[in-house]
Structure formats: structure tokens, C-alpha cells
Amino acid sequence: MTDAYIAVDFGGGSGRVIAGYTSEGRLELDTIYRFQNRQVRMGGHIYWDFLALFEDMKKGLRMAVDKGYRILSIGIDTWGVDFGLIDRNGNLLGNPVCYRDLRTEGMPEKVFSMIDRKEHYSVSGTQVMDINTLFQLYAMKMEDSSMLSVADKLLFMPDLFSYYLTGVANNEYSIASTSELMDIKNRKWNYNLICELGLPKHIFCDIVMPGEDRGMLKPEIKEELGIDYDVKVVAVASHDTASAVYAVPQEKEDGVTAFLSSGTWSLLGVVTDNPILSEEARVNGFTNEGGVDGKICFLQNITGLWILQKLMSEWADEGKCTQYDVLIPAAENTVLSSVIDVDDARFVCPANMASAISDYCRETGQQIPESQEEFVKCVLMSLAERYRKGIEDINKLLPSPIKKIQIIGGGSQNKYLNKLTSIFTGLEVEAGPVEATAIGNIKVQMNTFK
């Protein structure tokens, strides 16, 4: 049997179970199982199918065992902000609601009618976004949610998966830092804010740091996997961005290297020793997220390839071409120059993305895309332009300017977008690793065995 660390990586559209092992001193990755992650619309809300995802995770773990891997440990990472609530008996109080749900519309305005924005940012260091946990919980309070009233614990998505594997409830630092409810300097819950907003204080769990143990697999889980040895679940940087960033080498001798985690979301930023909580950082929409080894991922959350993914989904329903290797080269040969503001609210969850793009171009006096390749070019150029602005914003806050951008994640395979990013920013761009999230996840696990 081969000793292996297992990274379970849940993204907004799919999940993966990946085995990592060392061979001749090198980390090797073996993708064991890929599965779909669907958003389910029901009763006026959008949910994640947690039960199906948990079963898929167990299936992937069983497949790893069947393939001959002896599991040393398991690390789980997911997207940020979303959570599940459990009652005092450990029962899940409904499927977690997706951050794209509309229940948080208008919640920031309600919250900031009661608290001061500047003072709030000086503690949380978090970019205000409707989707953040703070506003999800306040929306539940406003609707007098029965689930919130009986909840015993709040578990973010990776915490929830970990809990049902181990029976131990805790909140991992990096994922908790996406909530807008943490004191980022002290790495503790901001109980003053929690109480001021009338949220139940008792549902927030102890915060564990990347590298700490989260518990051991329960006997019934071991039985399902067909193993008779103990396996620990490790608190990795369980926000997928933080795991991906941990895989990026920081080349200090060559100047500052920015990371660009490219996927459904684009996370553009730098690694710092301490949070940057200035008014300029707040105004420019920066967030300070927890990283590994006490570092801070200082970044902007940017709508990423979601726009193109949504277009592809619509085109699939219409029976049109959805091959990236066909549409992207065709896009490169078009002359369209229209760009959209990718962070405009109309692109968050439109009924039809193509119509939303057309309406934006019409309203701003730009050429309206007509062909598929023109829509693709519009999206990719718009992303590159947004990255240019992001780099400009970051440079205002750093003592030394950024010299290079390291693009990581699945989007790093989009060579045309990489090229546009280099052209628009005027910086060297290096692509990869594609599997940065899994690498960062597994690196933290490996460190716990040293």
C-alpha cells in the first residue's frame, strides 16, 4: 500500500478527491474521483446538495482505499462564506443555502444603518459583499428564521464535512475569515459585533488554525471505507483560495509576486505578514483573509470565469458549441473591443447572461457582441481590464510594486486570458500550478507529520 494524504476539494461547480504521495522526494498527485456540485433551486431559494456531496466525498475516499492507498490524513477545502446549522443533537437543519441566493439583497444597507463602516473594516478587514456570512445570518434574523433560533452550532462548509466525518465541531481560521464576523488582527470572533446585530453568540465554535487536528474518523466512517486503522482530519487552509495561495512560491529576490487564483471567482492579491486595514484599502474593496503560518491573503474578490461558465451553460441548452478549444482561438481572431464591468450586480445571477452582457454594452454605447466568439472575447478582455485595475489598486498600498503575476487554478489553462492579462497589466505572467489548491491542501497535511 502507498501512504497518501487525501485532499478533498469542493468548488462551486465540481468536487475532487485527490491523493498526494511522495516519490523520489517529489509530491505526486493522483486524481481519484471527480463529481458534480449542483445548485438546487427550490421554494424560492438556492441550495447546495450537502447530502449528495458528503456521499460523493465518501465514495472518493473508498476509491482511494480500493486503489491501494493507505490514508494518512484528510484535508477539506471549499468555497467561502456558506455554512450549515446543526442542532444540539448534531442534526443538520436543512441544506446550506448558496451564496447566490437573493435573500441578502439590501442587507448591507440595513446593517450599516446601525454600525459604522470604517470602524467595522478596521476590525474585520473584509470587503463588503452581499454574499458574506454576516449578511446571510442577518437576513435569517430579519425573517425570524426558526432554524437560526434552534441552531446549536454554525459550521462553514469545510467544517460541516469535517464534523460529519469526525463528530468534532470547530471553525477553521481561513474559512472563518471570509465571514466578515472575525477580528482579523486577533484571529477571534468579533463577539461585540455579533451581539450588536442580535445574532446568537453560542453558535460560533472554537477557531482552529491550519495544521491543527480536527479529529479522527468516526468508527462508522472507517467501516464504510473498509479500513481498520485511525485517520486524522487535518485543518488545512480550508478556504480554497488560501490553500491555493500556499502553493505559490514567493520570490522575494525578484520583487513582489501577486497571485491570481482563476476560476469561478478571481482572487487577486498578495501575501502579507499583517492585515492592511487602512481607509484606502477599504474604499478599494480589499479583503484580508487568513492564510497558513499566520499570514494574510490581502486580495480583491473579482467575478471570474463564472460569466463565461454561465454563457457556456446557456449555449449548451441551445445546442450550440461549448468547446473552449474552439471558441477561445476564434475569440482571439475577432476585432471586438467592448468591455463590461464584471463586478456589476447584473452579472451575479442573471436569467440570461448573454442578454445581460448585451444590455450592458447597449447602455454604455459599445458594440454589442453577436457571435459566440465575440461574447467570449468580451468576457476575457473585461477580466484582463479588471485585473489591470486591481494591480493598480494594490500597488497604491504596497511599499514595492508588483513585478509578476502567478496565475493558479483551473483558469490558468486559458492561455488567451493569460496573454491578455500580461498585455493589460504590463507584467510578466506565469501560469500554474493548475492543481494549486490540492497542492496547498496537501502541503499543510504533510507538515503535520514532520
CSV table of C-alpha atoms in Angstrom, one decimal:
chain,number,residue,atom,x,y,z
A,1,MET,CA,0.0,0.0,0.0
A,2,THR,CA,1.1,3.6,-0.7
A,3,ASP,CA,0.9,6.1,2.1
A,4,ALA,CA,-1.1,9.1,0.9
A,5,TYR,CA,-2.6,12.4,2.1
A,6,ILE,CA,-6.1,13.0,0.7
A,7,ALA,CA,-7.2,16.4,-0.4
A,8,VAL,CA,-11.0,16.8,-0.8
A,9,ASP,CA,-11.5,20.0,-2.8
A,10,PHE,CA,-15.1,21.3,-3.3
A,11,GLY,CA,-15.5,24.0,-5.9
A,12,GLY,CA,-18.7,25.9,-6.9
A,13,GLY,CA,-19.3,23.6,-9.8
A,14,SER,CA,-17.5,20.3,-9.0
A,15,GLY,CA,-15.5,18.5,-6.4
A,16,ARG,CA,-12.5,16.3,-6.4
A,17,VAL,CA,-10.8,13.7,-4.2
A,18,ILE,CA,-7.0,13.8,-4.8
A,19,ALA,CA,-4.3,11.6,-3.3
A,20,GLY,CA,-0.9,13.1,-2.7
A,21,TYR,CA,2.2,11.0,-2.0
A,22,THR,CA,5.9,11.4,-2.3
A,23,SER,CA,8.0,9.6,-4.8
A,24,GLU,CA,11.8,10.2,-5.0
A,25,GLY,CA,11.4,13.3,-2.9
A,26,ARG,CA,8.7,14.8,-5.1
A,27,LEU,CA,5.0,15.3,-4.4
A,28,GLU,CA,2.8,13.4,-6.9
A,29,LEU,CA,-0.9,13.9,-7.3
A,30,ASP,CA,-3.5,11.3,-8.3
A,31,THR,CA,-7.0,12.5,-9.0
A,32,ILE,CA,-9.1,9.7,-7.7
A,33,TYR,CA,-12.6,11.0,-8.3
A,34,ARG,CA,-14.4,14.0,-9.8
A,35,PHE,CA,-18.0,14.8,-9.2
A,36,GLN,CA,-20.6,17.4,-9.9
A,37,ASN,CA,-21.6,20.1,-7.4
A,38,ARG,CA,-25.1,21.4,-8.3
A,39,GLN,CA,-27.0,24.4,-7.1
A,40,VAL,CA,-30.6,23.4,-6.5
A,41,ARG,CA,-33.5,25.9,-6.8
A,42,MET,CA,-36.4,25.1,-4.5
A,43,GLY,CA,-39.1,27.1,-2.7
A,44,GLY,CA,-37.7,30.4,-3.7
A,45,HIS,CA,-34.1,29.7,-2.5
A,46,ILE,CA,-30.9,28.2,-4.0
A,47,TYR,CA,-29.3,25.4,-2.0
A,48,TRP,CA,-26.2,23.2,-2.1
A,49,ASP,CA,-27.0,19.5,-2.1
A,50,PHE,CA,-24.9,18.7,1.0
A,51,LEU,CA,-26.1,15.1,1.3
A,52,ALA,CA,-25.0,14.2,-2.2
A,53,LEU,CA,-21.7,16.0,-1.7
A,54,PHE,CA,-21.0,14.1,1.5
A,55,GLU,CA,-21.8,10.8,-0.2
A,56,ASP,CA,-19.5,11.7,-3.1
A,57,MET,CA,-16.7,12.5,-0.7
A,58,LYS,CA,-17.0,9.1,1.0
A,59,LYS,CA,-17.1,7.5,-2.4
A,60,GLY,CA,-13.9,9.1,-3.4
A,61,LEU,CA,-12.3,8.1,-0.1
A,62,ARG,CA,-13.4,4.5,-0.7
A,63,MET,CA,-12.0,4.6,-4.2
A,64,ALA,CA,-8.6,5.8,-2.8
A,65,VAL,CA,-8.6,2.8,-0.4
A,66,ASP,CA,-9.6,0.4,-3.2
A,67,LYS,CA,-6.8,1.8,-5.3
A,68,GLY,CA,-4.2,0.8,-2.7
A,69,TYR,CA,-3.7,4.0,-0.8
A,70,ARG,CA,-3.2,3.9,3.0
A,71,ILE,CA,-4.8,7.2,4.1
A,72,LEU,CA,-2.5,9.1,6.5
A,73,SER,CA,-4.8,12.1,6.8
A,74,ILE,CA,-7.6,14.0,5.1
A,75,GLY,CA,-7.9,17.8,4.5
A,76,ILE,CA,-11.0,19.5,3.2
A,77,ASP,CA,-11.3,22.8,1.4
A,78,THR,CA,-14.3,24.6,-0.1
A,79,TRP,CA,-15.5,28.0,-1.3
A,80,GLY,CA,-16.1,30.6,1.3
A,81,VAL,CA,-18.9,32.3,3.3
A,82,ASP,CA,-21.6,29.5,3.1
A,83,PHE,CA,-22.5,27.4,6.1
A,84,GLY,CA,-24.8,24.8,7.7
A,85,LEU,CA,-26.5,24.9,11.0
A,86,ILE,CA,-26.8,21.9,13.3
A,87,ASP,CA,-29.0,21.4,16.4
A,88,ARG,CA,-27.9,20.2,19.8
A,89,ASN,CA,-28.2,16.6,18.7
A,90,GLY,CA,-25.9,17.1,15.8
A,91,ASN,CA,-28.6,17.0,13.2
A,92,LEU,CA,-28.3,19.2,10.1
A,93,LEU,CA,-31.0,21.9,10.0
A,94,GLY,CA,-31.6,21.9,6.2
A,95,ASN,CA,-29.3,22.0,3.2
A,96,PRO,CA,-26.9,25.0,3.2
A,97,VAL,CA,-28.1,28.0,1.2
A,98,CYS,CA,-26.0,29.1,-1.8
A,99,TYR,CA,-24.3,32.5,-1.7
A,100,ARG,CA,-26.0,33.3,-5.0
A,101,ASP,CA,-29.4,33.2,-3.2
A,102,LEU,CA,-31.2,36.6,-3.3
A,103,ARG,CA,-32.0,36.6,0.5
A,104,THR,CA,-29.1,39.0,1.2
A,105,GLU,CA,-30.3,41.8,-1.2
A,106,GLY,CA,-30.3,45.1,0.7
A,107,MET,CA,-28.8,43.5,3.9
A,108,PRO,CA,-25.5,45.6,3.9
A,109,GLU,CA,-27.5,48.8,3.8
A,110,LYS,CA,-29.6,47.6,6.8
A,111,VAL,CA,-26.5,46.5,8.8
A,112,PHE,CA,-24.6,49.7,8.1
A,113,SER,CA,-27.5,51.9,9.2
A,114,MET,CA,-26.6,50.5,12.7
A,115,ILE,CA,-22.8,50.3,12.6
A,116,ASP,CA,-20.0,52.4,11.2
A,117,ARG,CA,-18.4,51.1,8.0
A,118,LYS,CA,-14.9,52.5,8.7
A,119,GLU,CA,-14.8,51.2,12.3
A,120,HIS,CA,-16.2,47.8,11.1
A,121,TYR,CA,-13.5,47.4,8.4
A,122,SER,CA,-10.7,48.3,10.9
A,123,VAL,CA,-11.7,45.2,12.8
A,124,SER,CA,-12.9,42.7,10.2
A,125,GLY,CA,-10.7,43.8,7.3
A,126,THR,CA,-13.3,42.3,5.0
A,127,GLN,CA,-14.5,43.5,1.6
A,128,VAL,CA,-18.3,44.1,2.0
A,129,MET,CA,-20.2,41.8,-0.3
A,130,ASP,CA,-23.9,40.8,-0.1
A,131,ILE,CA,-22.9,37.2,-0.1
A,132,ASN,CA,-20.8,37.3,3.1
A,133,THR,CA,-21.9,35.2,6.1
A,134,LEU,CA,-22.7,38.3,8.1
A,135,PHE,CA,-25.4,39.3,5.8
A,136,GLN,CA,-26.7,35.8,5.3
A,137,LEU,CA,-27.2,35.5,9.1
A,138,TYR,CA,-28.7,38.9,9.4
A,139,ALA,CA,-31.2,38.0,6.6
A,140,MET,CA,-32.2,34.9,8.6
A,141,LYS,CA,-32.6,37.1,11.7
A,142,MET,CA,-34.8,39.6,9.8
A,143,GLU,CA,-37.1,36.8,8.6
A,144,ASP,CA,-37.2,35.3,12.1
A,145,SER,CA,-35.7,32.0,10.9
A,146,SER,CA,-36.8,29.0,13.0
A,147,MET,CA,-33.6,27.3,12.1
A,148,LEU,CA,-31.5,30.1,13.5
A,149,SER,CA,-33.5,30.0,16.7
A,150,VAL,CA,-32.8,26.3,17.4
A,151,ALA,CA,-29.3,26.1,16.0
A,152,ASP,CA,-26.6,24.9,18.3
A,153,LYS,CA,-23.6,25.4,16.1
A,154,LEU,CA,-22.7,27.2,12.8
A,155,LEU,CA,-20.3,25.2,10.6
A,156,PHE,CA,-18.8,26.6,7.4
A,157,MET,CA,-18.9,24.2,4.5
A,158,PRO,CA,-15.5,22.5,5.2
A,159,ASP,CA,-16.3,22.5,8.9
A,160,LEU,CA,-19.5,20.7,8.2
A,161,PHE,CA,-17.9,18.0,6.1
A,162,SER,CA,-15.2,17.6,8.8
A,163,TYR,CA,-17.9,17.4,11.6
A,164,TYR,CA,-19.8,14.5,9.9
A,165,LEU,CA,-16.5,12.6,9.4
A,166,THR,CA,-15.2,13.1,13.0
A,167,GLY,CA,-18.1,14.3,15.3
A,168,VAL,CA,-15.9,17.2,16.4
A,169,ALA,CA,-17.3,20.7,15.7
A,170,ASN,CA,-14.9,23.6,15.2
A,171,ASN,CA,-14.4,26.5,12.8
A,172,GLU,CA,-11.2,26.7,10.7
A,173,TYR,CA,-9.4,30.1,10.7
A,174,SER,CA,-9.1,30.8,6.9
A,175,ILE,CA,-12.8,29.9,6.2
A,176,ALA,CA,-14.0,31.8,9.2
A,177,SER,CA,-12.1,34.9,8.0
A,178,THR,CA,-14.4,35.0,4.9
A,179,SER,CA,-17.5,35.6,7.2
A,180,GLU,CA,-16.9,39.3,8.0
A,181,LEU,CA,-17.5,38.4,11.6
A,182,MET,CA,-13.9,37.9,12.7
A,183,ASP,CA,-11.4,40.2,14.4
A,184,ILE,CA,-8.7,39.7,11.8
A,185,LYS,CA,-5.9,41.0,13.9
A,186,ASN,CA,-6.6,38.9,17.0
A,187,ARG,CA,-7.9,35.8,15.0
A,188,LYS,CA,-11.0,35.7,17.2
A,189,TRP,CA,-14.8,36.1,16.7
A,190,ASN,CA,-15.9,39.6,16.9
A,191,TYR,CA,-18.5,39.0,19.6
A,192,ASN,CA,-19.2,42.7,20.1
A,193,LEU,CA,-20.5,42.9,16.5
A,194,ILE,CA,-22.3,39.5,16.8
A,195,CYS,CA,-24.1,40.7,19.9
A,196,GLU,CA,-24.8,44.1,18.5
A,197,LEU,CA,-26.6,42.6,15.5
A,198,GLY,CA,-28.6,40.2,17.7
A,199,LEU,CA,-27.1,37.1,16.4
A,200,PRO,CA,-26.8,34.0,18.6
A,201,LYS,CA,-23.3,34.1,20.2
A,202,HIS,CA,-23.3,30.4,21.2
A,203,ILE,CA,-23.4,29.0,17.6
A,204,PHE,CA,-19.8,30.1,16.8
A,205,CYS,CA,-17.3,27.4,17.6
A,206,ASP,CA,-13.6,27.4,18.6
A,207,ILE,CA,-11.3,28.6,15.8
A,208,VAL,CA,-8.6,26.1,14.8
A,209,MET,CA,-5.5,27.1,12.8
A,210,PRO,CA,-4.2,25.4,9.6
A,211,GLY,CA,-2.1,22.4,10.7
A,212,GLU,CA,-4.1,21.6,13.8
A,213,ASP,CA,-6.0,18.3,14.1
A,214,ARG,CA,-9.8,18.4,13.7
A,215,GLY,CA,-10.5,14.9,15.0
A,216,MET,CA,-10.3,11.3,14.0
A,217,LEU,CA,-12.6,9.4,11.6
A,218,LYS,CA,-15.6,8.0,13.4
A,219,PRO,CA,-15.8,4.2,13.6
A,220,GLU,CA,-18.8,4.0,11.3
A,221,ILE,CA,-16.9,6.1,8.6
A,222,LYS,CA,-13.9,3.8,8.9
A,223,GLU,CA,-16.2,0.8,8.4
A,224,GLU,CA,-17.8,2.4,5.3
A,225,LEU,CA,-14.3,3.0,3.8
A,226,GLY,CA,-13.2,-0.6,4.6
A,227,ILE,CA,-10.2,0.4,6.8
A,228,ASP,CA,-9.2,-0.7,10.3
A,229,TYR,CA,-6.7,2.0,11.1
A,230,ASP,CA,-7.0,5.5,12.5
A,231,VAL,CA,-7.1,8.5,10.2
A,232,LYS,CA,-7.0,12.1,11.3
A,233,VAL,CA,-8.7,15.0,9.6
A,234,VAL,CA,-6.3,18.0,9.5
A,235,ALA,CA,-7.4,21.6,9.5
A,236,VAL,CA,-5.8,22.8,6.2
A,237,ALA,CA,-6.3,26.3,4.9
A,238,SER,CA,-9.9,25.3,4.3
A,239,HIS,CA,-10.9,28.3,2.2
A,240,ASP,CA,-9.8,27.0,-1.3
A,241,THR,CA,-8.1,30.4,-2.1
A,242,ALA,CA,-5.9,30.2,1.0
A,243,SER,CA,-4.8,26.6,0.1
A,244,ALA,CA,-4.1,27.6,-3.5
A,245,VAL,CA,-2.0,30.7,-2.4
A,246,TYR,CA,0.1,28.4,-0.1
A,247,ALA,CA,1.2,26.6,-3.2
A,248,VAL,CA,2.6,29.8,-4.8
A,249,PRO,CA,6.3,30.4,-4.3
A,250,GLN,CA,7.0,33.9,-3.0
A,251,GLU,CA,10.1,35.0,-4.9
A,252,LYS,CA,11.3,37.9,-2.8
A,253,GLU,CA,14.5,38.4,-4.7
A,254,ASP,CA,12.6,39.2,-7.8
A,255,GLY,CA,10.2,41.7,-6.2
A,256,VAL,CA,6.6,41.2,-5.2
A,257,THR,CA,4.7,38.4,-6.8
A,258,ALA,CA,0.9,38.7,-6.9
A,259,PHE,CA,-1.3,35.7,-7.0
A,260,LEU,CA,-4.3,35.4,-9.2
A,261,SER,CA,-6.5,32.4,-8.4
A,262,SER,CA,-8.5,32.0,-11.5
A,263,GLY,CA,-11.7,30.0,-11.5
A,264,THR,CA,-15.4,30.8,-11.0
A,265,TRP,CA,-14.1,33.7,-8.9
A,266,SER,CA,-10.9,35.6,-9.5
A,267,LEU,CA,-8.9,36.3,-6.3
A,268,LEU,CA,-6.2,38.8,-7.0
A,269,GLY,CA,-3.7,39.8,-4.2
A,270,VAL,CA,-0.5,39.4,-2.3
A,271,VAL,CA,0.6,37.6,0.8
A,272,THR,CA,1.4,39.9,3.7
A,273,ASP,CA,2.6,39.4,7.3
A,274,ASN,CA,-0.1,41.5,8.8
A,275,PRO,CA,-3.6,42.8,7.7
A,276,ILE,CA,-3.8,46.1,5.8
A,277,LEU,CA,-6.8,47.9,7.4
A,278,SER,CA,-6.4,51.4,6.0
A,279,GLU,CA,-9.3,53.5,4.7
A,280,GLU,CA,-7.8,53.3,1.2
A,281,ALA,CA,-7.8,49.5,1.4
A,282,ARG,CA,-11.5,49.6,2.4
A,283,VAL,CA,-12.5,52.0,-0.3
A,284,ASN,CA,-10.8,50.0,-2.9
A,285,GLY,CA,-12.6,46.8,-1.9
A,286,PHE,CA,-9.8,44.8,-0.4
A,287,THR,CA,-10.2,41.9,2.0
A,288,ASN,CA,-7.8,40.4,4.5
A,289,GLU,CA,-8.2,36.6,4.6
A,290,GLY,CA,-6.4,34.2,6.9
A,291,GLY,CA,-3.7,32.1,5.4
A,292,VAL,CA,-1.2,29.5,6.5
A,293,ASP,CA,1.5,30.2,9.1
A,294,GLY,CA,-0.3,33.3,10.4
A,295,LYS,CA,0.0,35.1,7.0
A,296,ILE,CA,-2.7,37.3,5.4
A,297,CYS,CA,-4.0,36.9,1.9
A,298,PHE,CA,-4.6,40.5,1.0
A,299,LEU,CA,-6.9,40.4,-2.0
A,300,GLN,CA,-9.8,41.6,-4.1
A,301,ASN,CA,-12.7,39.2,-4.8
A,302,ILE,CA,-13.5,39.6,-8.5
A,303,THR,CA,-16.2,37.9,-10.5
A,304,GLY,CA,-14.2,35.5,-12.6
A,305,LEU,CA,-14.9,32.8,-15.2
A,306,TRP,CA,-18.5,32.5,-13.8
A,307,ILE,CA,-19.7,34.8,-16.6
A,308,LEU,CA,-18.2,32.5,-19.3
A,309,GLN,CA,-19.3,29.4,-17.5
A,310,LYS,CA,-22.9,30.7,-17.4
A,311,LEU,CA,-22.7,31.6,-21.1
A,312,MET,CA,-21.5,28.0,-21.9
A,313,SER,CA,-24.4,26.6,-19.9
A,314,GLU,CA,-26.9,28.7,-21.9
A,315,TRP,CA,-25.3,27.7,-25.2
A,316,ALA,CA,-25.4,24.0,-24.2
A,317,ASP,CA,-29.1,24.4,-23.6
A,318,GLU,CA,-29.4,25.9,-27.1
A,319,GLY,CA,-27.4,23.2,-28.7
A,320,LYS,CA,-24.5,25.5,-29.6
A,321,CYS,CA,-20.8,24.9,-29.5
A,322,THR,CA,-19.4,24.7,-25.9
A,323,GLN,CA,-15.8,23.7,-26.7
A,324,TYR,CA,-13.3,26.0,-25.1
A,325,ASP,CA,-10.6,24.9,-27.6
A,326,VAL,CA,-12.8,26.0,-30.5
A,327,LEU,CA,-14.3,29.2,-29.1
A,328,ILE,CA,-11.2,30.8,-27.4
A,329,PRO,CA,-9.0,30.7,-30.6
A,330,ALA,CA,-11.9,32.1,-32.6
A,331,ALA,CA,-12.3,34.8,-30.0
A,332,GLU,CA,-8.7,35.8,-30.3
A,333,ASN,CA,-9.3,36.5,-34.0
A,334,THR,CA,-12.2,38.8,-33.6
A,335,VAL,CA,-11.9,42.6,-33.5
A,336,LEU,CA,-14.5,43.3,-30.9
A,337,SER,CA,-13.2,45.8,-28.2
A,338,SER,CA,-16.3,46.1,-25.9
A,339,VAL,CA,-15.7,45.5,-22.2
A,340,ILE,CA,-18.1,45.1,-19.3
A,341,ASP,CA,-17.7,45.7,-15.6
A,342,VAL,CA,-17.5,42.1,-14.4
A,343,ASP,CA,-18.4,43.1,-10.9
A,344,ASP,CA,-21.7,44.8,-11.9
A,345,ALA,CA,-24.6,43.3,-9.9
A,346,ARG,CA,-26.4,42.3,-13.1
A,347,PHE,CA,-23.9,39.6,-13.8
A,348,VAL,CA,-24.2,37.9,-10.3
A,349,CYS,CA,-27.1,35.5,-11.3
A,350,PRO,CA,-29.0,36.8,-14.4
A,351,ALA,CA,-31.8,34.8,-16.0
A,352,ASN,CA,-29.7,35.0,-19.2
A,353,MET,CA,-26.1,36.1,-19.2
A,354,ALA,CA,-25.9,36.8,-22.9
A,355,SER,CA,-28.8,39.3,-22.6
A,356,ALA,CA,-27.2,40.9,-19.5
A,357,ILE,CA,-24.0,41.5,-21.5
A,358,SER,CA,-25.9,42.8,-24.5
A,359,ASP,CA,-27.9,45.2,-22.3
A,360,TYR,CA,-24.7,46.5,-20.6
A,361,CYS,CA,-23.0,47.2,-23.9
A,362,ARG,CA,-26.1,48.9,-25.3
A,363,GLU,CA,-26.4,51.1,-22.2
A,364,THR,CA,-22.7,52.1,-22.3
A,365,GLY,CA,-22.6,52.8,-26.1
A,366,GLN,CA,-20.4,49.9,-27.0
A,367,GLN,CA,-20.6,47.4,-29.8
A,368,ILE,CA,-23.0,44.6,-28.8
A,369,PRO,CA,-21.5,41.1,-29.2
A,370,GLU,CA,-23.3,38.9,-31.7
A,371,SER,CA,-21.4,35.7,-32.3
A,372,GLN,CA,-20.3,33.3,-29.6
A,373,GLU,CA,-16.6,34.2,-30.1
A,374,GLU,CA,-17.4,37.9,-29.7
A,375,PHE,CA,-19.1,37.2,-26.4
A,376,VAL,CA,-16.1,35.1,-25.3
A,377,LYS,CA,-13.7,37.9,-26.3
A,378,CYS,CA,-15.8,40.5,-24.4
A,379,VAL,CA,-15.6,38.4,-21.2
A,380,LEU,CA,-11.9,37.7,-21.4
A,381,MET,CA,-10.9,41.3,-22.2
A,382,SER,CA,-13.2,42.5,-19.4
A,383,LEU,CA,-11.4,40.2,-16.9
A,384,ALA,CA,-8.0,41.4,-18.1
A,385,GLU,CA,-9.1,45.0,-17.7
A,386,ARG,CA,-10.4,44.3,-14.2
A,387,TYR,CA,-7.0,42.7,-13.3
A,388,ARG,CA,-5.2,45.7,-14.5
A,389,LYS,CA,-7.3,47.9,-12.2
A,390,GLY,CA,-6.7,45.5,-9.4
A,391,ILE,CA,-2.9,45.6,-9.8
A,392,GLU,CA,-3.1,49.4,-9.9
A,393,ASP,CA,-5.1,49.4,-6.6
A,394,ILE,CA,-2.7,47.0,-4.9
A,395,ASN,CA,0.4,49.0,-5.9
A,396,LYS,CA,-1.0,52.1,-4.1
A,397,LEU,CA,-0.9,50.1,-0.8
A,398,LEU,CA,2.4,48.3,-1.1
A,399,PRO,CA,5.9,49.7,-0.4
A,400,SER,CA,7.2,48.0,-3.5
A,401,PRO,CA,5.3,47.5,-6.8
A,402,ILE,CA,4.2,44.1,-8.1
A,403,LYS,CA,6.7,42.6,-10.7
A,404,LYS,CA,5.0,39.4,-11.6
A,405,ILE,CA,1.6,37.7,-11.6
A,406,GLN,CA,1.3,34.0,-10.8
A,407,ILE,CA,-2.0,32.7,-12.2
A,408,ILE,CA,-3.1,29.5,-10.5
A,409,GLY,CA,-6.1,27.2,-10.6
A,410,GLY,CA,-8.1,25.9,-13.5
A,411,GLY,CA,-8.3,29.3,-15.2
A,412,SER,CA,-4.5,29.3,-15.6
A,413,GLN,CA,-5.0,26.9,-18.6
A,414,ASN,CA,-6.7,29.7,-20.5
A,415,LYS,CA,-3.7,30.9,-22.5
A,416,TYR,CA,-5.5,33.7,-24.2
A,417,LEU,CA,-6.7,35.2,-20.9
A,418,ASN,CA,-3.1,34.9,-19.6
A,419,LYS,CA,-1.9,36.7,-22.6
A,420,LEU,CA,-4.5,39.5,-22.3
A,421,THR,CA,-3.6,39.8,-18.6
A,422,SER,CA,0.0,40.3,-19.4
A,423,ILE,CA,-0.8,42.9,-22.1
A,424,PHE,CA,-3.3,44.8,-20.0
A,425,THR,CA,-1.2,44.9,-16.8
A,426,GLY,CA,2.2,45.2,-18.5
A,427,LEU,CA,3.6,42.5,-16.2
A,428,GLU,CA,5.2,39.1,-16.5
A,429,VAL,CA,2.6,36.4,-16.2
A,430,GLU,CA,3.4,32.8,-15.1
A,431,ALA,CA,0.7,30.1,-15.3
A,432,GLY,CA,0.3,27.2,-12.9
A,433,PRO,CA,0.1,25.1,-11.0
A,434,VAL,CA,-3.4,24.1,-12.1
A,435,GLU,CA,-3.8,22.0,-9.0
A,436,ALA,CA,-2.6,24.7,-6.6
A,437,THR,CA,-5.5,24.2,-4.2
A,438,ALA,CA,-4.8,20.5,-3.8
A,439,ILE,CA,-1.0,21.1,-3.5
A,440,GLY,CA,-1.5,23.7,-0.8
A,441,ASN,CA,-4.0,21.5,1.0
A,442,ILE,CA,-1.6,18.5,1.0
A,443,LYS,CA,1.4,20.6,2.0
A,444,VAL,CA,-0.3,21.6,5.2
A,445,GLN,CA,-1.1,17.9,5.9
A,446,MET,CA,2.5,16.9,5.2
A,447,ASN,CA,3.8,19.5,7.7
A,448,THR,CA,1.8,17.9,10.5
A,449,PHE,CA,3.8,14.6,10.0
A,450,LYS,CA,7.2,16.3,10.2
